[in-house]
DNA sequence: TCTCCTTTTTTGAGTTATCAAAATAATTGG
DNA sequence: CCAATTATTTTGATAACTCAAAAAAGGAGA
């Protein structure tokens, strides 16, 4: 049996890998995101490499094998379906489900997960806009850009929020910037580090660069089936 | 934080305790139900005693403290609400939910649990007829007797099934003997080790003593609110 | 090229939960 | 009441995961 510790490592490694698919994930990065001391990460990586779940280049970094990636995607699928189930069926707030899913993802059986998936009508995106890995088949590729990359005067649709901090997500919801929302970028001033956008309800809001960077958008008016619009 | 291992021990100790509330639970019994060697049980019991969760009389046995019992009831509440949720809201079969709940009981937060409780309308019994410990307040006392203790010619209502084995539960469901069912005990022959009963649909069935002992009933026609009648 | 600084690995140790097997206590039958 | 059996505890080890701190490797700049 695969431990929840191993599942967490694989999932984090996969997510790090996605930020730069060609590069190896450095050990220091892994230790940081797993919140362990570097020596712990080295020890764990050695056992994962021995289990054939990743390739380990000492002093170089790591990369998941096909087997490791498959397991990671399985955990990610559980995580995201659980998040959506908690929001849609149990009425939890989208700002708190990430923490809940972090433990439930290791406890929910395949049978229960597929029941949730059915009840949710085979959703393609989780509450934060992240794609749900399909039970079989390749992971869909997303074409998101951070909000500050949108030229002023363009329309865009909010696709995903890259920060799970409840306070940030509550701010997003208060200002009606949840995934699926159509926005219009009124201005972007790199010097002022500020993006101003218009939202459908007619109001407008100005964000600093740090906040705007956490908002991933799709250019133009794209329809995104399966996304919840809270 | 309390580990799931400790939660499992406390829950099992509580359930053993109920079989004879005045006596101490012997170490051998604990080791057997936890499926560990006796030495393991001794080691764990020492740490639980040090944590103030139980009283340990070496070579005598153990008994939960008030604190230990409270924790045990909390775990039991989670277990039974989860079972009912899996049956009523996710459509799982009642014969399989025990195993699912065995792991989920350690992963579901209080917040999620209370959402389930609300959605289920504050149920009083789980799918197997076991009472759900209330969030606060005393555990209700049940007055069940095993089916073979019912005199022939009496009416009774099936209250609970004391065996979680899926094959047994499926047999019970096939023969419409789920909790809440009104039955009539046609005959009980200790020599033949056989109980014959009539069920509402008009058919009758004969059970051996071992199977009948696992069926707990309430005498007479009692209404039991909150029990699911599948 | 040779420090100095950063990153990574190694070493030694602790915690939790487990087993195998030896030692000990308690019980029970003759 | 003693010997044999049974129940329980003790002892010594192991596996998984972790940290602290020492050691080693790999740059980057002078
Ligand atoms: Mn997790
Ligand atoms: Mn998410
Ligand atoms: Mn359990
Ligand atoms: Mn039950």
PDB file of N, CA and C (backbone and C1' of nucleotides) in Angstrom, chain B residues 28 42 46 56 59, chain D residues 7-11:
ATOM      1  N   UNK B  28      -5.811  -9.377  26.254  1.00  0.00           N
ATOM      2  CA  UNK B  28      -5.891 -10.371  25.186  1.00  0.00           C
ATOM      3  C   UNK B  28      -7.030 -10.076  24.239  1.00  0.00           C
ATOM      4  N   UNK B  42      -0.080  -4.087  24.698  1.00  0.00           N
ATOM      5  CA  UNK B  42       0.479  -3.616  25.966  1.00  0.00           C
ATOM      6  C   UNK B  42       1.216  -2.287  25.778  1.00  0.00           C
ATOM      7  N   UNK B  46      -0.023   1.394  27.358  1.00  0.00           N
ATOM      8  CA  UNK B  46       0.806   2.198  28.271  1.00  0.00           C
ATOM      9  C   UNK B  46       0.840   3.657  27.845  1.00  0.00           C
ATOM     10  N   UNK B  56      -5.151   1.731  33.345  1.00  0.00           N
ATOM     11  CA  UNK B  56      -4.520   0.448  33.032  1.00  0.00           C
ATOM     12  C   UNK B  56      -4.156  -0.248  34.327  1.00  0.00           C
ATOM     13  N   UNK B  59      -1.973  -6.657  34.212  1.00  0.00           N
ATOM     14  CA  UNK B  59      -2.481  -8.023  34.400  1.00  0.00           C
ATOM     15  C   UNK B  59      -3.934  -8.053  34.842  1.00  0.00           C
TER      16      UNK B  59
ATOM     17  P    DA D   7      -5.536 -17.839  27.396  1.00  0.00           P
ATOM     18  O5'  DA D   7      -4.882 -16.657  28.231  1.00  0.00           O
ATOM     19  C5'  DA D   7      -5.326 -16.385  29.549  1.00  0.00           C
ATOM     20  C4'  DA D   7      -4.584 -15.178  30.078  1.00  0.00           C
ATOM     21  C3'  DA D   7      -4.524 -14.008  29.108  1.00  0.00           C
ATOM     22  O3'  DA D   7      -4.857 -12.848  29.847  1.00  0.00           O
ATOM     23  C1'  DA D   7      -2.310 -14.664  29.726  1.00  0.00           C
ATOM     24  P    DT D   8      -4.849 -11.368  29.207  1.00  0.00           P
ATOM     25  O5'  DT D   8      -3.365 -10.904  29.526  1.00  0.00           O
ATOM     26  C5'  DT D   8      -2.939 -10.838  30.886  1.00  0.00           C
ATOM     27  C4'  DT D   8      -1.500 -10.393  30.932  1.00  0.00           C
ATOM     28  C3'  DT D   8      -1.172  -9.144  30.106  1.00  0.00           C
ATOM     29  O3'  DT D   8      -0.817  -8.147  31.044  1.00  0.00           O
ATOM     30  C1'  DT D   8       0.497 -10.827  29.842  1.00  0.00           C
ATOM     31  P    DT D   9      -0.300  -6.680  30.601  1.00  0.00           P
ATOM     32  O5'  DT D   9       1.281  -6.886  30.662  1.00  0.00           O
ATOM     33  C5'  DT D   9       1.871  -7.328  31.884  1.00  0.00           C
ATOM     34  C4'  DT D   9       3.368  -7.498  31.697  1.00  0.00           C
ATOM     35  C3'  DT D   9       4.084  -6.280  31.117  1.00  0.00           C
ATOM     36  O3'  DT D   9       5.196  -6.015  31.958  1.00  0.00           O
ATOM     37  C1'  DT D   9       4.653  -8.208  29.869  1.00  0.00           C
ATOM     38  P    DT D  10       6.079  -4.668  31.708  1.00  0.00           P
ATOM     39  O5'  DT D  10       7.437  -5.295  31.143  1.00  0.00           O
ATOM     40  C5'  DT D  10       7.935  -6.505  31.699  1.00  0.00           C
ATOM     41  C4'  DT D  10       9.111  -7.013  30.875  1.00  0.00           C
ATOM     42  C3'  DT D  10      10.034  -5.931  30.304  1.00  0.00           C
ATOM     43  O3'  DT D  10      11.365  -6.264  30.683  1.00  0.00           O
ATOM     44  C1'  DT D  10       9.366  -7.447  28.584  1.00  0.00           C
ATOM     45  P    DT D  11      12.574  -5.251  30.372  1.00  0.00           P
ATOM     46  O5'  DT D  11      13.251  -5.867  29.065  1.00  0.00           O
ATOM     47  C5'  DT D  11      13.462  -7.266  28.975  1.00  0.00           C
ATOM     48  C4'  DT D  11      13.959  -7.630  27.582  1.00  0.00           C
ATOM     49  C3'  DT D  11      14.840  -6.570  26.920  1.00  0.00           C
ATOM     50  O3'  DT D  11      16.008  -7.204  26.442  1.00  0.00           O
ATOM     51  C1'  DT D  11      13.116  -7.241  25.446  1.00  0.00           C
TER      52       DT D  11
END
